[in-house]
Short mmCIF file of C-alpha atoms in Angstrom, two decimals:
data_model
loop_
_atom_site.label_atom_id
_atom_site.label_comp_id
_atom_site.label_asym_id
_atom_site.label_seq_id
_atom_site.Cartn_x
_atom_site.Cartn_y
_atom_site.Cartn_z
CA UNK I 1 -38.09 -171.48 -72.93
CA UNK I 2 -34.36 -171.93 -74.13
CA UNK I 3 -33.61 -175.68 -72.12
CA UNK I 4 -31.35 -175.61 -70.04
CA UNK I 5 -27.97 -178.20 -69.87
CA UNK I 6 -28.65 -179.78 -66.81
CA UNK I 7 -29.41 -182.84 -64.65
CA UNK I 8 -31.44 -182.27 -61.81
CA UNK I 9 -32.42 -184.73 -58.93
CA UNK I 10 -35.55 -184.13 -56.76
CA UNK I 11 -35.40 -185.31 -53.47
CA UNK I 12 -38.98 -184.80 -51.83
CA UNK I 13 -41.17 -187.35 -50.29
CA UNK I 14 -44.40 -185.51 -50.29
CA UNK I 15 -45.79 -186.95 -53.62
CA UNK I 16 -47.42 -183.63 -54.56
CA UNK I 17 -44.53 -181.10 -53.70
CA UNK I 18 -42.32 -183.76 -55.92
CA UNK I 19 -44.77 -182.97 -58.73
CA UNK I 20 -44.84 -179.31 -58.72
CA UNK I 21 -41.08 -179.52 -58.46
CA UNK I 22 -40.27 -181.99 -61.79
CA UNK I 23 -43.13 -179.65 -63.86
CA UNK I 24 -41.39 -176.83 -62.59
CA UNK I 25 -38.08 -177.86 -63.47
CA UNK I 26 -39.01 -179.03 -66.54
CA UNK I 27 -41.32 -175.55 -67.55
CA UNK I 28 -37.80 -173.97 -66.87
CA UNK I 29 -35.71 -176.02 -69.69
CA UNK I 30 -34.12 -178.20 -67.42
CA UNK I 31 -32.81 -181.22 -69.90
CA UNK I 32 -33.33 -183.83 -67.67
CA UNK I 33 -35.05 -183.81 -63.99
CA UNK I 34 -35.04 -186.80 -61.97
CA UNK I 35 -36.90 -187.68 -59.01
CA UNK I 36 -37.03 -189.49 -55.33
CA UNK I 37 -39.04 -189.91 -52.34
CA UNK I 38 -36.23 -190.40 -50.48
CA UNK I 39 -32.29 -190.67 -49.26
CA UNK I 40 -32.08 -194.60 -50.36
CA UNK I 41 -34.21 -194.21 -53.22
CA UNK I 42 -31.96 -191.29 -54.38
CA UNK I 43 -28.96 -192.73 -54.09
CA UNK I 44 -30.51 -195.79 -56.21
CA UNK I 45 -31.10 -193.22 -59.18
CA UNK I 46 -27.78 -191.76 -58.80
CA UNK I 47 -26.77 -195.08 -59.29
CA UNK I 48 -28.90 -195.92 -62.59
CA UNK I 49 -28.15 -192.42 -64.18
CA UNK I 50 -25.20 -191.43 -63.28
CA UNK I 51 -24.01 -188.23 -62.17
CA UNK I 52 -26.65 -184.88 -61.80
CA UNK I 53 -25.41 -181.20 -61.44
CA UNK I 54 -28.54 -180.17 -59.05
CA UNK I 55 -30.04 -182.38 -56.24
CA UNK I 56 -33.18 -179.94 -54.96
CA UNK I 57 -32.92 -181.64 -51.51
CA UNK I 58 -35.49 -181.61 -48.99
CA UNK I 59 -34.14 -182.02 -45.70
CA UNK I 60 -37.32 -183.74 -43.50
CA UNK I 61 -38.56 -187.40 -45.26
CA UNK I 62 -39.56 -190.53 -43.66
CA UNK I 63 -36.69 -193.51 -44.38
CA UNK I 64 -33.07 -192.36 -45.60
CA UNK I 65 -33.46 -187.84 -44.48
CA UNK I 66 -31.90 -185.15 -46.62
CA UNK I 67 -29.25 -184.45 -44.15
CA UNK I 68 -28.03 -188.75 -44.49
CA UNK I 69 -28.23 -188.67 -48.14
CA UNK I 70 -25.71 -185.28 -48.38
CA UNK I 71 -23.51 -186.91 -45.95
CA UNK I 72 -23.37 -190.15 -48.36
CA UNK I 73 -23.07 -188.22 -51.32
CA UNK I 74 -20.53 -185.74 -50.48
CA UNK I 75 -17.67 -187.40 -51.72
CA UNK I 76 -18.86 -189.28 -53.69
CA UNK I 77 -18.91 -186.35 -56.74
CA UNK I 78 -22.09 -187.71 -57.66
CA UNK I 79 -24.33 -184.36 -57.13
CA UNK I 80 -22.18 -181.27 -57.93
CA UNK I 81 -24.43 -179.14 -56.24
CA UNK I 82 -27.03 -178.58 -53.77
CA UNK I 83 -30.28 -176.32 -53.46
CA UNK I 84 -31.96 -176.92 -50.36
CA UNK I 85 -36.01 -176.78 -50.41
CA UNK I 86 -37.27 -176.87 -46.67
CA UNK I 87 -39.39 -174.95 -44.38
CA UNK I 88 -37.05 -175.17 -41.88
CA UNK I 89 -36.20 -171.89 -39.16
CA UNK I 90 -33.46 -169.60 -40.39
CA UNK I 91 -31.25 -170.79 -37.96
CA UNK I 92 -30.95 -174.66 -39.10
CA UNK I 93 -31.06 -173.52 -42.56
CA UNK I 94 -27.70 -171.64 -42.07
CA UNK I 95 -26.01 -174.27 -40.07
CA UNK I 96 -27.57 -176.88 -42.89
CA UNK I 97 -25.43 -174.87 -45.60
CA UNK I 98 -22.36 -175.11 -43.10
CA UNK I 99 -22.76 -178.81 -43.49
CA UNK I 100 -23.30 -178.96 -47.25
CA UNK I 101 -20.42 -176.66 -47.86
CA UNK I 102 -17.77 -178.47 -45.44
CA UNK I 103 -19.22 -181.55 -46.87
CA UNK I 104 -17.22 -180.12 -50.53
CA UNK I 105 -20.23 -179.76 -52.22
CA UNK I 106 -21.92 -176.40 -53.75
CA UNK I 107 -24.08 -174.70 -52.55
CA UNK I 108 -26.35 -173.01 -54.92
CA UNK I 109 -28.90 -171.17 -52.34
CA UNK I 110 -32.36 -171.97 -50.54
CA UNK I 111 -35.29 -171.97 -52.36
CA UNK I 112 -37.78 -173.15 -49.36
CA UNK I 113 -41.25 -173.78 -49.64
CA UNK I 114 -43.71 -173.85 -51.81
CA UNK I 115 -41.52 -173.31 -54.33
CA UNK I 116 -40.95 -169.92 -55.78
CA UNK I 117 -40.45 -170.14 -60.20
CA UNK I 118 -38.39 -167.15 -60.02
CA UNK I 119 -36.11 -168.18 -56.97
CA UNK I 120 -35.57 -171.68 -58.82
CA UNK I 121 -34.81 -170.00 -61.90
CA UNK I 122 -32.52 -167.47 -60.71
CA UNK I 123 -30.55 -170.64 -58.98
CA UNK I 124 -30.36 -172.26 -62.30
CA UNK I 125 -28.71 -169.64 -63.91
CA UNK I 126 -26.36 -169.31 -61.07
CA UNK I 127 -25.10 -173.00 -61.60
CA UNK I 128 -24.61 -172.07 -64.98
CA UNK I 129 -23.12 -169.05 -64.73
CA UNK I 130 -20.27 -170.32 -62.36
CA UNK I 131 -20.35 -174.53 -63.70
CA UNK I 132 -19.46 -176.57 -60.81
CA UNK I 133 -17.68 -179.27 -63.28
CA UNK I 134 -14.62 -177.40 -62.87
CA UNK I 135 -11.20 -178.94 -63.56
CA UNK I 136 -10.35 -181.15 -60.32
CA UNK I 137 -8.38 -179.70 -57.68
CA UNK I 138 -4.71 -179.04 -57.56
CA UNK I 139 -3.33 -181.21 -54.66
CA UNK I 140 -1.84 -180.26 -52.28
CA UNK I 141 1.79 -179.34 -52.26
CA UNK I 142 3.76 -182.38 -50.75
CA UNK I 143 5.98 -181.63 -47.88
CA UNK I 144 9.65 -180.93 -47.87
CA UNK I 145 12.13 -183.53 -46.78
CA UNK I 146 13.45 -183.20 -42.85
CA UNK I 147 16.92 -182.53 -44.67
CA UNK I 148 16.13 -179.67 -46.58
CA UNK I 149 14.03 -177.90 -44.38
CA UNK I 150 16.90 -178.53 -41.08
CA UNK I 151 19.19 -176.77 -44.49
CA UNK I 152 16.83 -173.95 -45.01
CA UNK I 153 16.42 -173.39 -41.06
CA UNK I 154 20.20 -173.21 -40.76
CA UNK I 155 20.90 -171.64 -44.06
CA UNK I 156 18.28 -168.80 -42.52
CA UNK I 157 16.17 -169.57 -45.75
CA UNK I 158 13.30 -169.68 -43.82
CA UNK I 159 12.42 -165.79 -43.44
CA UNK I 160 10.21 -163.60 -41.14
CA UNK I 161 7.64 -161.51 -43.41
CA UNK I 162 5.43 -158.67 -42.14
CA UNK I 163 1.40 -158.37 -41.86
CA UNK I 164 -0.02 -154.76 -40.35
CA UNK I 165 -2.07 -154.87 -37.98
CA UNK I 166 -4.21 -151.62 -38.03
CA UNK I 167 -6.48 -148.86 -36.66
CA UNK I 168 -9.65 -149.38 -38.55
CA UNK I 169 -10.45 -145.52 -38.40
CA UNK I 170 -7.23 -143.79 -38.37
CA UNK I 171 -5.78 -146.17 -40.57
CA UNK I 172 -2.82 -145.97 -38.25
CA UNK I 173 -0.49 -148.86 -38.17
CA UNK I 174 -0.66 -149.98 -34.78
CA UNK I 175 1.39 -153.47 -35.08
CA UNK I 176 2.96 -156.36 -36.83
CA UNK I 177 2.55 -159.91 -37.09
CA UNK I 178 5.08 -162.13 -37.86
CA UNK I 179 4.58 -164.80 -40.37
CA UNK I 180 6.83 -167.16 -42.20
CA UNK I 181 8.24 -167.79 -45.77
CA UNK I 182 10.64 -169.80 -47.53
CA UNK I 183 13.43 -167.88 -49.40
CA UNK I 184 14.56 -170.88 -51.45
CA UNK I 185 17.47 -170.18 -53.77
CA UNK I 186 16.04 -171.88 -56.73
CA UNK I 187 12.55 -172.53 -56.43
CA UNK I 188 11.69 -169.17 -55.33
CA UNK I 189 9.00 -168.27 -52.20
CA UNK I 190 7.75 -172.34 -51.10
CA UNK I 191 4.57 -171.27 -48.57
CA UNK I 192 4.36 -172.77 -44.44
CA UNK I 193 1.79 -175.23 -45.17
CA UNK I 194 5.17 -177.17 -46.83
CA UNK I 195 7.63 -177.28 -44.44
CA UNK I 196 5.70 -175.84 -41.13
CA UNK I 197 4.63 -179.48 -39.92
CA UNK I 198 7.86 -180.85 -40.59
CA UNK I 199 9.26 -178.44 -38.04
CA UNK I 200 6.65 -179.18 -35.94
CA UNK I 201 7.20 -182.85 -36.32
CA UNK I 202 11.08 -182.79 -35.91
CA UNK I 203 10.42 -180.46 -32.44
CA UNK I 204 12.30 -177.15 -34.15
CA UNK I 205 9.31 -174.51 -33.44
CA UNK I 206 11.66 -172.93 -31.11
CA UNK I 207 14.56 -172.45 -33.26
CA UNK I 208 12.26 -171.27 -35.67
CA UNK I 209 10.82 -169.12 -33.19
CA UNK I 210 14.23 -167.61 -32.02
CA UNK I 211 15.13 -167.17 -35.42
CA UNK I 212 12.40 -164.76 -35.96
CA UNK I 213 12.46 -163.06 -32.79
CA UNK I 214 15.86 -162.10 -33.44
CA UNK I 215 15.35 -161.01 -36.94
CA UNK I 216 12.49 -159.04 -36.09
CA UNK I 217 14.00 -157.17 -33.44
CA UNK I 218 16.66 -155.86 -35.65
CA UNK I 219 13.76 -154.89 -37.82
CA UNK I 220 12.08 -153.08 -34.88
CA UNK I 221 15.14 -151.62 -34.27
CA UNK I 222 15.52 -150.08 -38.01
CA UNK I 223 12.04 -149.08 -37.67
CA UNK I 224 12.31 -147.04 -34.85
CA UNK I 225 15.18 -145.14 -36.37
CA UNK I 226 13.52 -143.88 -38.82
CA UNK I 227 10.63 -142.92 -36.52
CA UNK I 228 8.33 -145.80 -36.53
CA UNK I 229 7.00 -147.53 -33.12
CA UNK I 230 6.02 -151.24 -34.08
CA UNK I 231 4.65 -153.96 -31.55
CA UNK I 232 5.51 -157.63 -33.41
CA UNK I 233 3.48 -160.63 -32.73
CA UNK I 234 4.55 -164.14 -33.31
CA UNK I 235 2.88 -166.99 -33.64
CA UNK I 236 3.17 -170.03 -30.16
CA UNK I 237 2.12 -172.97 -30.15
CA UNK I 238 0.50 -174.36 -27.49
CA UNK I 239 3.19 -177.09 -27.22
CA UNK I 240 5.94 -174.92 -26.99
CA UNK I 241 5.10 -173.33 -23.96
CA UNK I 242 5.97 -176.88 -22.18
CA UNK I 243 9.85 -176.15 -23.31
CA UNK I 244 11.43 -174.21 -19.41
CA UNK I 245 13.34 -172.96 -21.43
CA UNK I 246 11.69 -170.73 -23.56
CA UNK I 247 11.04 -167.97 -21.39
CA UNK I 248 14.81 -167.47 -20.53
CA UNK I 249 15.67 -167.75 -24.15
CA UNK I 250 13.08 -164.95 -25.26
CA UNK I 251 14.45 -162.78 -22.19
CA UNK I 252 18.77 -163.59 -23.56
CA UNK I 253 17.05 -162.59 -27.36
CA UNK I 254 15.48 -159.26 -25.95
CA UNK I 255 18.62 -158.10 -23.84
CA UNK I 256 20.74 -158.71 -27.26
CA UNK I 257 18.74 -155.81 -29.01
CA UNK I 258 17.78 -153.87 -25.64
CA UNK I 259 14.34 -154.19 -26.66
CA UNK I 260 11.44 -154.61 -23.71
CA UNK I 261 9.27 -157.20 -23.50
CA UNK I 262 6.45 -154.99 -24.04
CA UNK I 263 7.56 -154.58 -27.51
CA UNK I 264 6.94 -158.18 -28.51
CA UNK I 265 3.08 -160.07 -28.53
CA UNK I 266 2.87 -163.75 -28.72
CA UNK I 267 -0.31 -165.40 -30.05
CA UNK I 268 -1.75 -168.69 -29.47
CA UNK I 269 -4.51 -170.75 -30.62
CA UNK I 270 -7.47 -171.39 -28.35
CA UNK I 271 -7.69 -174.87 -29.14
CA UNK I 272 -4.24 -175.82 -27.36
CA UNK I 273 -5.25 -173.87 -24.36
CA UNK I 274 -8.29 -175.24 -23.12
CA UNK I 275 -6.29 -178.23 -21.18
CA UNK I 276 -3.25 -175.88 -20.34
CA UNK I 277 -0.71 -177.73 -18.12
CA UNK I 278 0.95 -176.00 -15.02
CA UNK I 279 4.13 -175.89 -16.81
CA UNK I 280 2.29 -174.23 -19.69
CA UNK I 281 0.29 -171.65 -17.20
CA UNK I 282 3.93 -171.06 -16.04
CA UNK I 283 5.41 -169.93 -19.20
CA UNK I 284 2.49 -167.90 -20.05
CA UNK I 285 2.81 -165.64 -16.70
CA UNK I 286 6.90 -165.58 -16.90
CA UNK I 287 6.13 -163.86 -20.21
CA UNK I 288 3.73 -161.65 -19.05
CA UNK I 289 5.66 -160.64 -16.02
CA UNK I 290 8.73 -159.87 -19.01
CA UNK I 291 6.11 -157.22 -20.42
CA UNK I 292 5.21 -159.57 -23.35
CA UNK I 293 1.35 -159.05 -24.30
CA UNK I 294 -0.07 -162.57 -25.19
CA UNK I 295 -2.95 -162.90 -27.42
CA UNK I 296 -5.41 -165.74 -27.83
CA UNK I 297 -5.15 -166.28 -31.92
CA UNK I 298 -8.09 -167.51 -33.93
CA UNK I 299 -10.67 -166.50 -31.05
CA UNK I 300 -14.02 -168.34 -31.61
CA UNK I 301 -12.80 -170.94 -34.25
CA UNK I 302 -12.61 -173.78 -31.41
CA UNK I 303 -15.04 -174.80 -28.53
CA UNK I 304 -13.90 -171.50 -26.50
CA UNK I 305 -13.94 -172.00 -22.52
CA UNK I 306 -14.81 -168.84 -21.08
CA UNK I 307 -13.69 -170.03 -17.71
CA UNK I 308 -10.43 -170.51 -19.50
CA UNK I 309 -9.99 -167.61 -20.78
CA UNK I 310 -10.71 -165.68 -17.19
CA UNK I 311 -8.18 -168.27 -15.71
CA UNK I 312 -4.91 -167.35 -18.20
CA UNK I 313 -3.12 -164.19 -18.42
CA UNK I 314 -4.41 -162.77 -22.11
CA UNK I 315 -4.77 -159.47 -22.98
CA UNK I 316 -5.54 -159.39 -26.31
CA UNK I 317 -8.43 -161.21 -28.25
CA UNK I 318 -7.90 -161.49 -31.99
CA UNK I 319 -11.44 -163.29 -33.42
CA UNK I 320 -11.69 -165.42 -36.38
CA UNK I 321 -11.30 -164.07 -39.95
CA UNK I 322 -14.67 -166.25 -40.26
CA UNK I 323 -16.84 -163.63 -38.70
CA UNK I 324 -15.98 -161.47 -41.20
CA UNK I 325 -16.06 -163.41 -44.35
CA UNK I 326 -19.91 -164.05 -42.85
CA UNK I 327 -20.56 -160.70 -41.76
CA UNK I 328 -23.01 -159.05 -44.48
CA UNK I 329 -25.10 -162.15 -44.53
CA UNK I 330 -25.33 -164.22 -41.27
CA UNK I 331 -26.98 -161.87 -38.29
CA UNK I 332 -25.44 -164.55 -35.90
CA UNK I 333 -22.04 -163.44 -36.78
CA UNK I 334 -22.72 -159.58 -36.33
CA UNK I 335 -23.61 -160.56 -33.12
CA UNK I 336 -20.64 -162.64 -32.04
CA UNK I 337 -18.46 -159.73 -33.10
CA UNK I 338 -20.30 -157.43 -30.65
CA UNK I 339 -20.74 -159.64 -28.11
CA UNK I 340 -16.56 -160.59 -28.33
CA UNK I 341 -16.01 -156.51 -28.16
CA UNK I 342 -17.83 -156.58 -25.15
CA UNK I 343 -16.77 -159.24 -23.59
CA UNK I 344 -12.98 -157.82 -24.30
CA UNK I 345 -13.74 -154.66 -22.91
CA UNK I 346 -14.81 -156.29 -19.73
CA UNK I 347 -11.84 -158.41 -19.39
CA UNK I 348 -9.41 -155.68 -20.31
CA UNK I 349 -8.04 -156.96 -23.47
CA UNK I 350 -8.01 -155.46 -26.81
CA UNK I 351 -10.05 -156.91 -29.47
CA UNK I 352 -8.42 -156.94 -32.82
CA UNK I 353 -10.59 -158.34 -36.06
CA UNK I 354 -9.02 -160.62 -38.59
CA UNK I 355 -9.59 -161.09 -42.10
CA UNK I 356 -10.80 -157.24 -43.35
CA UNK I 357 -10.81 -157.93 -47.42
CA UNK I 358 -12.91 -154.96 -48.07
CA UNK I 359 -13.74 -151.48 -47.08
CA UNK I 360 -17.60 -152.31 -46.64
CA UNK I 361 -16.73 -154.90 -43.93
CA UNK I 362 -14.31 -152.11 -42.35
CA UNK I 363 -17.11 -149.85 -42.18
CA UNK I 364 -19.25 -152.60 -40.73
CA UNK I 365 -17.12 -153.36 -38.64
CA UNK I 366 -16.44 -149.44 -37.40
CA UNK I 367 -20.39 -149.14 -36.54
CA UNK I 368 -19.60 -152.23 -34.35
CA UNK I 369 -17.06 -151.17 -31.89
CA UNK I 370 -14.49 -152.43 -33.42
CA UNK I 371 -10.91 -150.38 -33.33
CA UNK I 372 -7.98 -153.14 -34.41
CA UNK I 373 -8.37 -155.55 -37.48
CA UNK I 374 -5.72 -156.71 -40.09
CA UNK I 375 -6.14 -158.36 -43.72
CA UNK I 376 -5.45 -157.72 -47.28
CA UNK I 377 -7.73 -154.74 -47.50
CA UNK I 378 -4.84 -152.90 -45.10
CA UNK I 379 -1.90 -154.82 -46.38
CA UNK I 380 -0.35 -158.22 -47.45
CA UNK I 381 2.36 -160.14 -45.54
CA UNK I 382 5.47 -158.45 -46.83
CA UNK I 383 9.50 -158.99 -46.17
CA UNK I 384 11.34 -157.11 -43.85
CA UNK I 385 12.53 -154.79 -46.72
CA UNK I 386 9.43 -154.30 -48.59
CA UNK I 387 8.04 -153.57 -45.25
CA UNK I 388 10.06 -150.83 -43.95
CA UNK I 389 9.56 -149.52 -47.94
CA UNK I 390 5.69 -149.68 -47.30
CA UNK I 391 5.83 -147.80 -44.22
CA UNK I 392 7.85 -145.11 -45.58
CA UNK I 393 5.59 -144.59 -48.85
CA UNK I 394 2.26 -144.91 -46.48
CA UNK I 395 4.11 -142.27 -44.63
CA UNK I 396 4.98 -139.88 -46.99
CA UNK I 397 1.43 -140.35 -48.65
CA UNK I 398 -0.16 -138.76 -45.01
CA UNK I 399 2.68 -136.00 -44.97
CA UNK I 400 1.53 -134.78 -48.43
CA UNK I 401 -2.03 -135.04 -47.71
CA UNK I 402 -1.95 -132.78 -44.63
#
């Protein structure tokens, strides 16, 4: 047996179990196995040896429990990953690799109990096949000045770019969201998460917001010329709706381009919602009663109040790119999905699926119920040009296939 370049911890207090585990380890090549009876006794070694790559974690111990000891190590970068050894139900087991994984640390797999050679093994080979002592990560892009991003917003540098929305059978394009880039001059395409919360911060959403609205409809309008019918959704949030004036601006914006309300969707985060305000319930119906659909954005990412959602004027549902990503392996999420597309159909609104990456989850999805989605397996966010561009080629592709 070849050994193997790595420092495991064992963190098991049943004396026996711990045993089996540091021979097994050890049979396998590990270079150095280390071991614990518990949380406090771990993080003592940790603190003797120094950093491991593997801590084989149980989760259930008298004293200092797996679950306390992840917590303290998890940014600490002292363990760089995790396999999880417990006879725990299905169930806690996935919401246990939740925590580990929001926690920053990797998570290698499940190798319960007793221990299986071959399961261990094939784990091992997996931490050193992809190494988790991978070059630190980039932080995060700081955020633009106030100045320059007031500039870019009345320079128009701040541009509206394109994401399909589609029918998951048909293919059909059957809308648009609207998301937003920076067009810098110099520094080329700068992404939202940059200047995004300084507009939030310096209250010019709705500027921004008007902004797009305005070049989108002439978008729309081009569209439609050439023969294609496009709803566009923008982004709300929850805070804006407070602004009376809003609506009325929306309305002035639509009566410039002779465009209905019906032509526009406006999406909105469940998380702002839950407490809604009068003056916010107000906006939401004036722009319903304009024709505007309004869709709740991110569906099933927050604590969801179905009594909420009854109570405001939504007719669209567009669910968490999370139940997707999760999809193949987490039953729970398969059901969520169904149970959202029936829970839509009994409400009247539309149900439309976020973050499709590949064709198997579009098939998936398709023996679900499921009739809208969007994501990069359709198309990416695109500018207005490149958009209209895309349409025509996806167009002329389906002429010269009939």
């Amino acid at each position: 047996m070849p050994t193997l370049p790595l420092r495991v911890l064992v963190l098991e207090d049943h004396t026996f179990q711990r045993s089996v585990a540091v021979s097994m380890l050890q049979a396998l090549g590990c270079q150095e196995v280390f071991e614990a009876s518990d949380g406090a006794q771990a993080l003592a070694v940790l603190e003797a040896v120094g950093q491991v790559d593997i801590a084989l974690c149980d989760l259930q111990m008298e004293g200092m429990d797996g679950l306390e000891f992840l917590q303290r190590v998890g940014a600490s970068g002292q363990v760089k990953s995790v396999i999880i050894s417990s006879s725990l139900s299905a169930d806690l087991c996935r919401a246990v690799h939740q925590m580990v994984t929001l926690l920053g640390l990797e998570l290698l797999g499940d190798v319960g109990k007793p221990l299986d050679a071959q399961v261990l093994h094939d784990l091992l080979k997996k931490a050193l096949a992809k190494p988790v002592s991978q070059q630190p990560p980039i932080s995060a892009s700081p955020l633009a000045s106030e100045d320059a991003v007031r500039e870019a917003l009345a320079q128009r540098q701040l541009k509206a770019w394109y994401q399909p929305k589609f029918n998951l059978q048909t293919g059909e394009v059957c809308g648009v969201e609207v998301l937003c880039r920076w067009q810098h001059p110099t520094r080329g395409i700068i992404p939202p998460a940059v200047f995004m919360p300084v507009l939030e911060r310096c209250g010019l959403l709705d500027e921004l917001l008007f902004c797009q609205i305005d070049e989108a409809l002439t978008l729309q309008t081009s569209a439609r010329a050439q023969g294609f019918v496009l709803n566009i959704a923008f982004n709300l949030q929850a805070s804006q709706l407070a602004n009376s004036d809003l609506t009325a601006a929306i309305r002035h914006i639509l009566v410039s381009h002779a465009a209905p309300g019906s032509s526009l969707t406006f999406e909105l985060t469940e998380s702002g919602l839950l407490e809604a305000p009068a003056t916010s319930l107000e906006s939401l119906v004036r722009l319903r009663m304009m024709g505007c659909r309004l869709s709740i954005d991110d569906f099933g990412a927050g604590f969801s109040s179905l009594q909420r959602l009854c109570q405001l004027p939504f007719n669209e549902i567009k669910l968490d790119a999370d139940f997707v990503r999760n999809l193949e392996h987490e039953p729970r999420c398969r059901a969520a999905i169904s149970s959202t597309l029936a829970l839509g159909e009994t409400l009247g609104m539309a149900v439309v699926i976020e973050g499709i990456e590949t064709d198997a989850q579009r098939l998936q999805l398709l023996g679900l119920g499921c009739t809208q989605g969007q994501g990069y397996w359709y198309a990416r966010p695109m500018a207005g040009d490149d958009f209209l561009a895309w349409l025509h080629r996806r167009n002329d592709r389906e002429v010269s296939d009939q």
